[in-house]
Coordinates of C-alpha atoms in Angstrom, one line a residue:
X1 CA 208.4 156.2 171.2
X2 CA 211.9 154.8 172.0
X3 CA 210.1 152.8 174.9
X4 CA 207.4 151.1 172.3
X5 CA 209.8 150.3 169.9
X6 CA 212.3 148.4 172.9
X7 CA 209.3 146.6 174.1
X8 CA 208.3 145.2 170.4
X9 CA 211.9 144.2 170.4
X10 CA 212.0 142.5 173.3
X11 CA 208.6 140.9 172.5
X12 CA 210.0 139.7 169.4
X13 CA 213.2 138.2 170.7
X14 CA 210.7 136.5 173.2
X15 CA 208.7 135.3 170.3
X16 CA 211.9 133.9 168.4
X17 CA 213.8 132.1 171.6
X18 CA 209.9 131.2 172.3
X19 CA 210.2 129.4 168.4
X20 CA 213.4 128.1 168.9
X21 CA 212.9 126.7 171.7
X22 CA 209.7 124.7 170.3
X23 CA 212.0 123.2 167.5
X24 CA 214.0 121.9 169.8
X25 CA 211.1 119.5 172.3
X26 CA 210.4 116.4 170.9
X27 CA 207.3 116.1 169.5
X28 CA 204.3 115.3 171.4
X29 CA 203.7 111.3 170.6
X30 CA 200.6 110.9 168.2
X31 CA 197.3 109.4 169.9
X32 CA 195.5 106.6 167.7
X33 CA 193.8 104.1 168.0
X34 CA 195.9 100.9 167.9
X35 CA 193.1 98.7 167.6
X36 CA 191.9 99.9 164.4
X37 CA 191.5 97.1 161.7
X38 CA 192.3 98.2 158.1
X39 CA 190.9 96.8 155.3
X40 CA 192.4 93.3 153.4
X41 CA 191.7 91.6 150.4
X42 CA 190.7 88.3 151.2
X43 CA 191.8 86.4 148.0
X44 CA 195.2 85.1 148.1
X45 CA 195.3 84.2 144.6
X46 CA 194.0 87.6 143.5
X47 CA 197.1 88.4 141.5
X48 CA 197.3 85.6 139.7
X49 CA 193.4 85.8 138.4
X50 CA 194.3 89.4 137.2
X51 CA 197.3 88.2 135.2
X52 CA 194.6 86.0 133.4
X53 CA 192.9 89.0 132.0
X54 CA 196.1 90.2 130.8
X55 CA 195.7 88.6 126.9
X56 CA 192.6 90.4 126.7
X57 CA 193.8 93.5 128.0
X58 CA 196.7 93.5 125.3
X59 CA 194.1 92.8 122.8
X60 CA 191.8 95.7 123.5
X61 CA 194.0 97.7 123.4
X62 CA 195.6 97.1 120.1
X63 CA 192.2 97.1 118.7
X64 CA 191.6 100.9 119.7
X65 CA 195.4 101.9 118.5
X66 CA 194.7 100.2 114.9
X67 CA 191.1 101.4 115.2
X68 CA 192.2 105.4 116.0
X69 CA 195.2 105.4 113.7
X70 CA 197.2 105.8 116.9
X71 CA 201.2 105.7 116.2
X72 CA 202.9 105.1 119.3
X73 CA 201.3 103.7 122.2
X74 CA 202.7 102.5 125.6
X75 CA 200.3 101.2 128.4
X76 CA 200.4 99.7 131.7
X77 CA 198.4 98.0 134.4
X78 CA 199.3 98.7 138.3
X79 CA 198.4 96.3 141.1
X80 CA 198.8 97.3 145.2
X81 CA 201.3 100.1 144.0
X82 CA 203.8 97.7 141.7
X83 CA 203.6 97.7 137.8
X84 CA 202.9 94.3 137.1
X85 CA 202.4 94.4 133.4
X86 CA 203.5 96.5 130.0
X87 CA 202.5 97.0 127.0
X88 CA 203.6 99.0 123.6
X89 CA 202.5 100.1 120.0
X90 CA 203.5 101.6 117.2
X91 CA 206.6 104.1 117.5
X92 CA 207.6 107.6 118.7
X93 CA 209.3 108.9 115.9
X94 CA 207.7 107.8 112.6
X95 CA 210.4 108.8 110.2
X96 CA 213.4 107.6 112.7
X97 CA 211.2 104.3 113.3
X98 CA 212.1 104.1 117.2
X99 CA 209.7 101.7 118.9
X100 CA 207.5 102.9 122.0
X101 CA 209.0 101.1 125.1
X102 CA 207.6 101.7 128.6
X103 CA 210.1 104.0 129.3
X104 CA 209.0 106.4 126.4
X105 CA 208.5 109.7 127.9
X106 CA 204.9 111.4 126.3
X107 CA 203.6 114.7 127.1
X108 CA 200.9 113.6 129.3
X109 CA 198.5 116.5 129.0
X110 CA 195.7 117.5 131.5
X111 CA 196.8 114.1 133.4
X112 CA 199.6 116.7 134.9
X113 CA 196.8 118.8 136.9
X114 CA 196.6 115.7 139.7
X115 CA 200.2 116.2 140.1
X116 CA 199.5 120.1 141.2
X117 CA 196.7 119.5 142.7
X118 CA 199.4 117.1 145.2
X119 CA 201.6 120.1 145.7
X120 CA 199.0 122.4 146.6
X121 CA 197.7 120.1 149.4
X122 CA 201.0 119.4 150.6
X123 CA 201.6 123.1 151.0
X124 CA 198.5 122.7 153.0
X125 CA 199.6 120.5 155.0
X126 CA 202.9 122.3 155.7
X127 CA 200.6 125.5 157.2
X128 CA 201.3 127.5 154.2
X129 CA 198.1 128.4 153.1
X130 CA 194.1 127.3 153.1
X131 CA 192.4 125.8 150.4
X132 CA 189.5 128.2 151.1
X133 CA 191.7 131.2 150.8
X134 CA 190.9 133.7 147.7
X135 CA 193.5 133.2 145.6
X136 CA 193.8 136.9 145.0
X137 CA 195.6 136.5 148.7
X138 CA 198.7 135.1 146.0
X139 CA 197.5 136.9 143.0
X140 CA 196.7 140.1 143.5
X141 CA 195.9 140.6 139.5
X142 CA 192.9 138.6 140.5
X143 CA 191.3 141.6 143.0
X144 CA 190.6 144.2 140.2
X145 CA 188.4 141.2 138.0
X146 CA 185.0 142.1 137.1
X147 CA 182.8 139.0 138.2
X148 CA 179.5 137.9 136.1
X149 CA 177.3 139.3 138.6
X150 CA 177.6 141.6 142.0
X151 CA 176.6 138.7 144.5
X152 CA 179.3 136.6 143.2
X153 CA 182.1 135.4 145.8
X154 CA 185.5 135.7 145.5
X155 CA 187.1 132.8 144.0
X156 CA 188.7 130.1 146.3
X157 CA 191.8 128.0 146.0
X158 CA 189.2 125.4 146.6
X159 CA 186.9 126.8 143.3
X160 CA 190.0 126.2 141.3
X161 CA 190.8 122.9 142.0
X162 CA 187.2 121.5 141.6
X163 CA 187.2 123.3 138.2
X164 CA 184.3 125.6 139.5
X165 CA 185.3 129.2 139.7
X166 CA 183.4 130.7 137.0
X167 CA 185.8 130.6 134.3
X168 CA 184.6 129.7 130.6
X169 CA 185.5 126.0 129.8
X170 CA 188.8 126.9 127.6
X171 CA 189.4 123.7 125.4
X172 CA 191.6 123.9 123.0
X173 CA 192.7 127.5 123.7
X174 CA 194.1 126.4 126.6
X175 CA 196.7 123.9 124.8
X176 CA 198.3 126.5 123.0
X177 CA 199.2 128.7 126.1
X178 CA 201.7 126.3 127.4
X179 CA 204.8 128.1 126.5
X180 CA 203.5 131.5 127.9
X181 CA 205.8 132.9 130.6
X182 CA 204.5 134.4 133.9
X183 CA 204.7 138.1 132.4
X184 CA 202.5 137.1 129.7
X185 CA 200.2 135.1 131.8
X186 CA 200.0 138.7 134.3
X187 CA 199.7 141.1 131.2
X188 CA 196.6 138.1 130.3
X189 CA 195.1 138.6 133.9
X190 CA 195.3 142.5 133.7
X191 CA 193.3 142.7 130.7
X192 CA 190.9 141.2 132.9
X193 CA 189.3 137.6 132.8
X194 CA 185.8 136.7 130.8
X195 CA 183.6 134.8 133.4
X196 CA 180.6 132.3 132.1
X197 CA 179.4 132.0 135.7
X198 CA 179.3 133.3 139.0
X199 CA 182.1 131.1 141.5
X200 CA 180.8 128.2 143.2
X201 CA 177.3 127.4 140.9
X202 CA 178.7 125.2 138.5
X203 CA 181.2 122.6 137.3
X204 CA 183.5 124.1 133.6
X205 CA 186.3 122.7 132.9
X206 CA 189.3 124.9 132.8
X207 CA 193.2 124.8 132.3
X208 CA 193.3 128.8 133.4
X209 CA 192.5 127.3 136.8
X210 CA 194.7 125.0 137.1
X211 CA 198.0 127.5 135.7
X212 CA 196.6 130.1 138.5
X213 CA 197.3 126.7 141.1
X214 CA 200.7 126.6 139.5
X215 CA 201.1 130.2 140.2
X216 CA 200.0 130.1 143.5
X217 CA 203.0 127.1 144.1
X218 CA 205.3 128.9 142.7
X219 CA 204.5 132.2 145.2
X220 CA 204.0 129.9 148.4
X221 CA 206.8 127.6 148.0
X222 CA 209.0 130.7 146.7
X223 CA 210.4 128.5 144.4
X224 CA 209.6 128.1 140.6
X225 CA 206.1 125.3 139.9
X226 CA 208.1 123.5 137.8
X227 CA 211.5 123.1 140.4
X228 CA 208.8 122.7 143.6
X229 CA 207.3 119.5 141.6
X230 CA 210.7 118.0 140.9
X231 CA 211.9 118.3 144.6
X232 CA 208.7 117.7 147.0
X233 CA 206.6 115.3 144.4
X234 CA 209.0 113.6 141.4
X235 CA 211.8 113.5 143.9
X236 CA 210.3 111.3 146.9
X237 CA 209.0 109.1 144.6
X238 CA 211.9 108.5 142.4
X239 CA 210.6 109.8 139.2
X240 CA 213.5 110.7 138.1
X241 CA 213.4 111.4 134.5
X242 CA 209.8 113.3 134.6
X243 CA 209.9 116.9 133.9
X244 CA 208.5 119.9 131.9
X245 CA 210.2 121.0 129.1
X246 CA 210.7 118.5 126.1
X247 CA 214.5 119.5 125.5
X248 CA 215.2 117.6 128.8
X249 CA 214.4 114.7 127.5
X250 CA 217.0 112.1 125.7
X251 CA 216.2 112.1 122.2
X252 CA 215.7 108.6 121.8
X253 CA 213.2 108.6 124.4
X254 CA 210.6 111.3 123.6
X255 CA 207.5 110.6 121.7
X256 CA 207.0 113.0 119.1
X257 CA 203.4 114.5 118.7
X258 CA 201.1 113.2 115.4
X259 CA 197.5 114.6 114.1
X260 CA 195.7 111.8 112.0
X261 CA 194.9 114.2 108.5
X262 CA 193.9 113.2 105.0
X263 CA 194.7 109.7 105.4
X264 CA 198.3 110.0 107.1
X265 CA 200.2 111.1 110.3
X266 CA 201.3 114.8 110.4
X267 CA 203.8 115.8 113.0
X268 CA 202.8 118.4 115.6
X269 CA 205.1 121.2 116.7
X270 CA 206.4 120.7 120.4
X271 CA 205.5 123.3 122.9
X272 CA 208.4 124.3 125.7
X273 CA 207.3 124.6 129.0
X274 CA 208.8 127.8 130.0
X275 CA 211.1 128.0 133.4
X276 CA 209.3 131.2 134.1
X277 CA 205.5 129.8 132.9
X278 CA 202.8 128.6 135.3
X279 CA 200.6 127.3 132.3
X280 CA 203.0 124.2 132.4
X281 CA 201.1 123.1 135.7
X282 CA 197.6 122.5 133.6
X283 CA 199.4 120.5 130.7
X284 CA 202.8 120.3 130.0
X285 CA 204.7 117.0 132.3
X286 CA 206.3 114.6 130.3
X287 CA 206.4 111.2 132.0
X288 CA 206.9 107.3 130.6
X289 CA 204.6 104.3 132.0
X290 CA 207.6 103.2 134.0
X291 CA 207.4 106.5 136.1
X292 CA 203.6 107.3 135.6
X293 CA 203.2 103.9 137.8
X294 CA 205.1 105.2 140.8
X295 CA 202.7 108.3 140.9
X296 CA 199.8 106.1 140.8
X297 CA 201.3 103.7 143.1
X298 CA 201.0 106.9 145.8
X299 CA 197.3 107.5 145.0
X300 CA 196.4 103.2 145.2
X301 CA 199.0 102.6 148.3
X302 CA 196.7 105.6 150.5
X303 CA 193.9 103.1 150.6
X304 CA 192.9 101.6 152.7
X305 CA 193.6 104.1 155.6
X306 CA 195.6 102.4 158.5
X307 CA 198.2 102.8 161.2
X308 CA 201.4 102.5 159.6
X309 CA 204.3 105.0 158.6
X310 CA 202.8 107.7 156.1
X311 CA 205.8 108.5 154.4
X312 CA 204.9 109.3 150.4
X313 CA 205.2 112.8 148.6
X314 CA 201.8 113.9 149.9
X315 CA 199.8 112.2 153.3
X316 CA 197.7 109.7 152.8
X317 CA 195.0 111.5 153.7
X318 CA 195.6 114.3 151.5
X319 CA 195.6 111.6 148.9
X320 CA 192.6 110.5 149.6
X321 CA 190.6 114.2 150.0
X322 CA 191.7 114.3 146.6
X323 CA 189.5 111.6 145.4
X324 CA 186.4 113.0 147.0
X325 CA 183.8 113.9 145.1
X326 CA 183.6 117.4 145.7
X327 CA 181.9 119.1 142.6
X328 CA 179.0 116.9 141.2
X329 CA 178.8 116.7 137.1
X330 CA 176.9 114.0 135.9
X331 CA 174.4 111.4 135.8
X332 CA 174.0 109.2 133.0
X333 CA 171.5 106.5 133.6
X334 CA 172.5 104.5 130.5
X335 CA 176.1 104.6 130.3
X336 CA 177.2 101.6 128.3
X337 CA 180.5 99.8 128.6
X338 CA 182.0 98.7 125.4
X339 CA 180.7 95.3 126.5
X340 CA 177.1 96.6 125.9
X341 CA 176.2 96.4 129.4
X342 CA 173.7 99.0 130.4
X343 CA 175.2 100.4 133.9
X344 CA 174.2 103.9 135.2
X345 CA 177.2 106.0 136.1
X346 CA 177.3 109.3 138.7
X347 CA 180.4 111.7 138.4
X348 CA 181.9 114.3 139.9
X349 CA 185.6 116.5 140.0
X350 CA 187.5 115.9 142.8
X351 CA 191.3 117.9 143.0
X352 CA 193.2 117.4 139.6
X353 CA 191.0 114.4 139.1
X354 CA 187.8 113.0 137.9
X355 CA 185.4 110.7 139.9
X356 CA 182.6 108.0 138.7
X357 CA 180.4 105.8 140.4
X358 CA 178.7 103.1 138.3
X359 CA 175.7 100.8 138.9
X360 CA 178.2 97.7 140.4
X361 CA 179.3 100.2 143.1
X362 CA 182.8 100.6 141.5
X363 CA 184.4 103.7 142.2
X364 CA 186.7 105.5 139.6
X365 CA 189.4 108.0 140.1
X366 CA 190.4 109.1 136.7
X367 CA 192.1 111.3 134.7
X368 CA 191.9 111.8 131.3
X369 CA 194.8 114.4 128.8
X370 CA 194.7 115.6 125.8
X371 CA 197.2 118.0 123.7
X372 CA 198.4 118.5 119.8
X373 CA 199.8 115.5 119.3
X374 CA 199.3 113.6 122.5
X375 CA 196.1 111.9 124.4
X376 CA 196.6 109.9 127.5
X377 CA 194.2 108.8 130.1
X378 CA 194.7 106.8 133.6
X379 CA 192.2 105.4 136.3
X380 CA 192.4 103.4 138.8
X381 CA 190.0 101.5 141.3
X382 CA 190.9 102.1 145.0
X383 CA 188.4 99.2 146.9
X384 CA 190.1 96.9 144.4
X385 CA 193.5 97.9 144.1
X386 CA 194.4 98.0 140.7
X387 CA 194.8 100.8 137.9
X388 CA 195.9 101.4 134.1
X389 CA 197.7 104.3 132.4
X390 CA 197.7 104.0 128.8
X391 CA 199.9 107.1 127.2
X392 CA 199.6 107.7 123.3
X393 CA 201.1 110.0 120.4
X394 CA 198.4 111.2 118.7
X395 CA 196.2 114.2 119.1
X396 CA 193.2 113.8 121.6
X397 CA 193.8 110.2 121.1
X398 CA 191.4 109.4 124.1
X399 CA 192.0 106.0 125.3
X400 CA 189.8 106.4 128.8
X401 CA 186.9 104.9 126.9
X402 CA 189.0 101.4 126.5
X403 CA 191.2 102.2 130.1
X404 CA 187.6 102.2 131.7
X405 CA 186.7 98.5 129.7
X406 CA 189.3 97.4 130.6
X407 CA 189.4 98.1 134.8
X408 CA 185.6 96.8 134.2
X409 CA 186.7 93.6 132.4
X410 CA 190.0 92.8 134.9
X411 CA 187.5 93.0 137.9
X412 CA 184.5 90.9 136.3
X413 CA 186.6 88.1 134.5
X414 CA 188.8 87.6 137.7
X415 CA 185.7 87.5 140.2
X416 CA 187.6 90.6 142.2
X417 CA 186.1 91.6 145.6
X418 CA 186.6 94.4 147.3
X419 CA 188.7 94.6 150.3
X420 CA 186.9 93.4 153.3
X421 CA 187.2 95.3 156.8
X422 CA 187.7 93.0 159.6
X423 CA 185.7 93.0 162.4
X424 CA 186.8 95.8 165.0
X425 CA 187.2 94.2 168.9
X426 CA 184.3 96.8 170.1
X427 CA 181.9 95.2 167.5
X428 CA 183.2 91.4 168.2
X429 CA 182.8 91.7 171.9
X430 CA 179.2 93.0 171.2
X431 CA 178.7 90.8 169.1
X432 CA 179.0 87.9 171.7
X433 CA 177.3 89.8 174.6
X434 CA 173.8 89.8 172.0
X435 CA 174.6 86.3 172.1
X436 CA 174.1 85.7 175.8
X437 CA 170.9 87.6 175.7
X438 CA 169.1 86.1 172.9
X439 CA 166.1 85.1 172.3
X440 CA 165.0 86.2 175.7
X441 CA 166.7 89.3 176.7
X442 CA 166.8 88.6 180.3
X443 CA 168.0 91.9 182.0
X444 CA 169.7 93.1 179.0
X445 CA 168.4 96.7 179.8
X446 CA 170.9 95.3 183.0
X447 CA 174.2 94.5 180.6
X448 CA 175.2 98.5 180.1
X449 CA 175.8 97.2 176.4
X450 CA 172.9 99.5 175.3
X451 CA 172.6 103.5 174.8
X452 CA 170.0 105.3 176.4
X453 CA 167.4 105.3 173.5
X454 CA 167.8 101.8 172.5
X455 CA 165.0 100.5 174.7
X456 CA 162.8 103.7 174.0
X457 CA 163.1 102.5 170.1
X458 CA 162.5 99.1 170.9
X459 CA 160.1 98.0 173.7
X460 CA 161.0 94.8 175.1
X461 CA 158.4 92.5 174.4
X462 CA 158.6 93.2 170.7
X463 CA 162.5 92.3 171.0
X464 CA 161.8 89.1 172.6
X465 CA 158.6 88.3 170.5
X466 CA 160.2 88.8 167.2
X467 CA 163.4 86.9 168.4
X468 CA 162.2 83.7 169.5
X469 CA 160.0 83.5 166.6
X470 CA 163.1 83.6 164.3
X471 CA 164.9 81.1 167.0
X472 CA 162.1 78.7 166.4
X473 CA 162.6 79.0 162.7
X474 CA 166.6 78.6 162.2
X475 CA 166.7 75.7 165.0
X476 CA 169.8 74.4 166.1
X477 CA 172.6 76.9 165.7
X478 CA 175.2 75.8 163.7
X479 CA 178.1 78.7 164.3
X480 CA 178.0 82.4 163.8
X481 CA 180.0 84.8 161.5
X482 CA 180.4 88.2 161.0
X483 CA 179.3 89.0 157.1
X484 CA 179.4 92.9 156.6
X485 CA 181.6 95.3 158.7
X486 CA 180.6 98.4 157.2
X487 CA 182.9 100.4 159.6
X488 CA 185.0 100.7 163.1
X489 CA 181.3 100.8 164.8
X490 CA 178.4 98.8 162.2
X491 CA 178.1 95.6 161.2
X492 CA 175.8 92.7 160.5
X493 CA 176.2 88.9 161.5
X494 CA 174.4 85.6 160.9
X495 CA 173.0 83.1 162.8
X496 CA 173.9 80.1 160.6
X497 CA 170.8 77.6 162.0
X498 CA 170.3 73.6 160.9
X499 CA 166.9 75.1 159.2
X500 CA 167.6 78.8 158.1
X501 CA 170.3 81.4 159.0
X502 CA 169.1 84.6 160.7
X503 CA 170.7 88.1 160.3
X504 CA 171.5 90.8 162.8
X505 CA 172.4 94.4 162.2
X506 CA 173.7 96.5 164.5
X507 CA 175.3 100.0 165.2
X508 CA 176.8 101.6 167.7
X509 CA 176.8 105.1 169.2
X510 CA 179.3 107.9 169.5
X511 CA 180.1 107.1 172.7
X512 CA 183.6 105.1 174.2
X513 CA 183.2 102.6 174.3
X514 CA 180.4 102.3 172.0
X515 CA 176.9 101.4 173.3
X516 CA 174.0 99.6 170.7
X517 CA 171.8 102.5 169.5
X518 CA 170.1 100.3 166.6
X519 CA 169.6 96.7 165.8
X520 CA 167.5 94.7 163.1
X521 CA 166.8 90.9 162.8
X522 CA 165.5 89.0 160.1
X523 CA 165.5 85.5 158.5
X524 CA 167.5 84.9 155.0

């Protein structure tokens, strides 16, 4: 026994100088590609067309405060991670008559579960757990739940986040849980948890989720949620005034909570965010425009992905799993924008945050929050750059409707593209080598620019056949330009001709370097 118990010693004092010893090397250098080409926006004056559209942003806006009796209002609109413009309405204390300012600090609601949705992945990222773990790994009041059914499985980090662990949608029960403290919230877990579904079959919304993801910071970190979010995600991004509990806040800066009844504003009671509660993680941050921006400035400045230094709160790629659409929700095929447009929309939860897609090919990442007293909403449009937060002090005020106009107007009325990739050297050099070999493809199965089932795919003669027939109609070539780089490896270019231009797609394989696997030809 004394001989087992040396050599587990001595094993682990192997294991530790073993550890030690591994902090100390120099980290292996990362491998990438340093040819990669990153997306750009092609439009120098793009800034200045958006700051056209600012008027009518102002004025939508005060339409929907003075239509929705809303009494203090601040907004703002965030371009390539700066906050370029402001705006405010109203006040945040009625009887004291203090005017909103950008620096107002509102409860911001459900917009708050983004933010722990972040730590969680950056926990990830640090090894300290997997988003497919069962969360009764960090809750063990979780293990003795009674499920919906016997085939159901046990419920992920993963089901949390995406809003789709079984859990009854809990609006507005969930708003008045905020102060609860951690015993509470166990003593609620222990008297065990009423499931509308089995995990992993459906998408209902739900704040209980999203406090069990504060928990589970709070027990992996091994600090409290509310002290883990002020060092790791507030602190690296220099919100310093945003925080939890309302007392924090300067007096003359915090918006006081209204309910629009019979005819007149009615003050809402303020809920504390306990030191000791993990409910605070679904609902309770309290943050102004002027630091709302910084956060969304992390989520707009992790697109387009690219070589440089990575150095926000949270990786850029982390950011950027957080916008997938992992849990489908919706399709409305006649979604209307305020303009009357008839645009069909697809959504879907991502982590902390909602996702659309509309009929334009605009892509949303959104969140929307909603308390006694408070309603805010921000989105923002990654391919374009550019986002709102608009942050108000009435109940379930619910500006996304106007937030979503308004990203639709900003992006019409200034004639905003998309970024463009460029194209990649692989896809420019075989570009030029098709060049050489049309219309006749004289030993091109001889150039080693094509993979093995190219030529299968595409017998010869039908190549040439097809490509001096759209030579004879383009004539004369006049230059050629690359139109569409879909990626690293696919693109199409045209043939600009004195009589027509011709298109060519092509892709390339999996192979390095890439080989042409597929290629189409037409006349536009």
């Amino acid at each position: 026994m004394r001989f087992q118990v040396f050599i587990a010693v001595s094993m682990l004092l192997f294991s530790c100088r073993e550890a030690n010893n591994a902090e100390t090397k120099e980290a292996p250098a990362k491998i990438y590609n340093k040819d990669f080409q990153t997306a750009v926006f092609k439009d120098n004056a793009r800034l200045e067309k958006i700051k056209l559209v600012f008027p009518a942003v102002d004025s939508m806006l005060k339409q929907y405060a003075l239509e929705n009796h809303v009494p203090g209002m601040a907004y703002g609109i965030v371009v390539d991670g700066k906050l370029v413009h402001t705006g405010n309405h109203g006040y945040s204390d009625i009887p004291k008559q203090i005017p909103v300012t950008s620096s107002t600090m509102f409860r911001i609601a459900s917009m708050s579960k983004s933010v722990t949705a972040a730590a969680i992945l950056r926990l990830r990222d640090e090894g300290k757990l997997s988003l497919d773990d069962p969360a009764s790994k960090y809750i063990p009041e979780l293990r003795d739940q009674v499920p919906v059914s016997a085939d159901a499985p046990a419920i992920t980090i993963r089901h949390l986040l995406t809003h789709g662990a079984g859990f009854p949608e809990d609006n507005p029960w969930g708003d008045r849980q905020l102060a609860d403290t951690d015993k509470e919230f166990m003593e609620f877990l222990n008297r065990k948890i009423s499931f509308s579904n089995p995990a992993n079959v459906s998408y209902e919304y739900s704040n209980l989720g999203f406090a069990l993801l504060g928990k589970i910071v709070t027990i992996v970190s091994g600090k409290q949620y509310q002290d883990y979010i002020a060092e790791h995600i507030f602190g690296p991004l220099g919100m310093k005034g945003s925080c939890y509990e309302y007392s924090k806040v300067p007096a003359e800066k915090l918006a006081h909570g209204y309910r629009w009844l019979n005819e007149k504003w009615n003050e809402e009671e303020l809920l504390h965010d306990k030191t000791d509660g993990s409910w605070g993680a679904m609902g309770s941050m309290i943050s102004s425009v002027d630091e709302f921006s910084k956060y969304m400035a992390m989520h707009l400045q992790a697109w387009p992905a690219r070589n440089d230094d990575d150095s926000f709160a949270v990786r850029r790629s982390s950011v950027r799993e957080m916008h997938h659409p992992w849990r489908f929700n919706g399709l409305n095929p006649q979604f209307k924008y305020p303009d009357g447009r008839t645009c069909a929309t697809a959504t879907a939860y991502c982590y902390g945050l909602a996702w659309m897609q509309d009929c334009d090919g605009k892509t949303m990442i959104s969140h929307s929050g909603g308390l006694p007293g408070f309603g805010s909403h921000w989105a923002i449009l990654p391919d374009y750059g550019i986002g709102i937060v608009t942050l108000a002090n009435r109940t379930y005020a619910g500006p996304g409707r106007t937030n979503i106009a308004i990203l639709d107007t900003i992006v019409r009325r200034g004639g905003l593209k998309k970024r463009e990739l460029p194209e990649s050297a692989v896809l420019a050099q075989r570009r030029t080598e098709l060049m050489k070999i049309f219309p006749d493809w004289n030993k091109a199965a001889e150039t080693g620019i094509f993979a093995e089932n190219f030529f299968p795919d595409n017998p010869v003669d039908t190549l040439i056949k097809y490509s001096r027939l759209n030579y004879e109609a383009i004539g004369k070539i006049v230059s050629v330009e690359a139109v569409n780089v879909e990626n690293q490896l696919r693109e199409t270019f045209v043939i600009h001709g004195e009589k027509k231009d011709m298109w060519v797609y092509f892709t390339l394989s999996p192979e390095n370097p890439g080989l042409i696997q597929e290629l189409k030809l037409g006349l536009r």
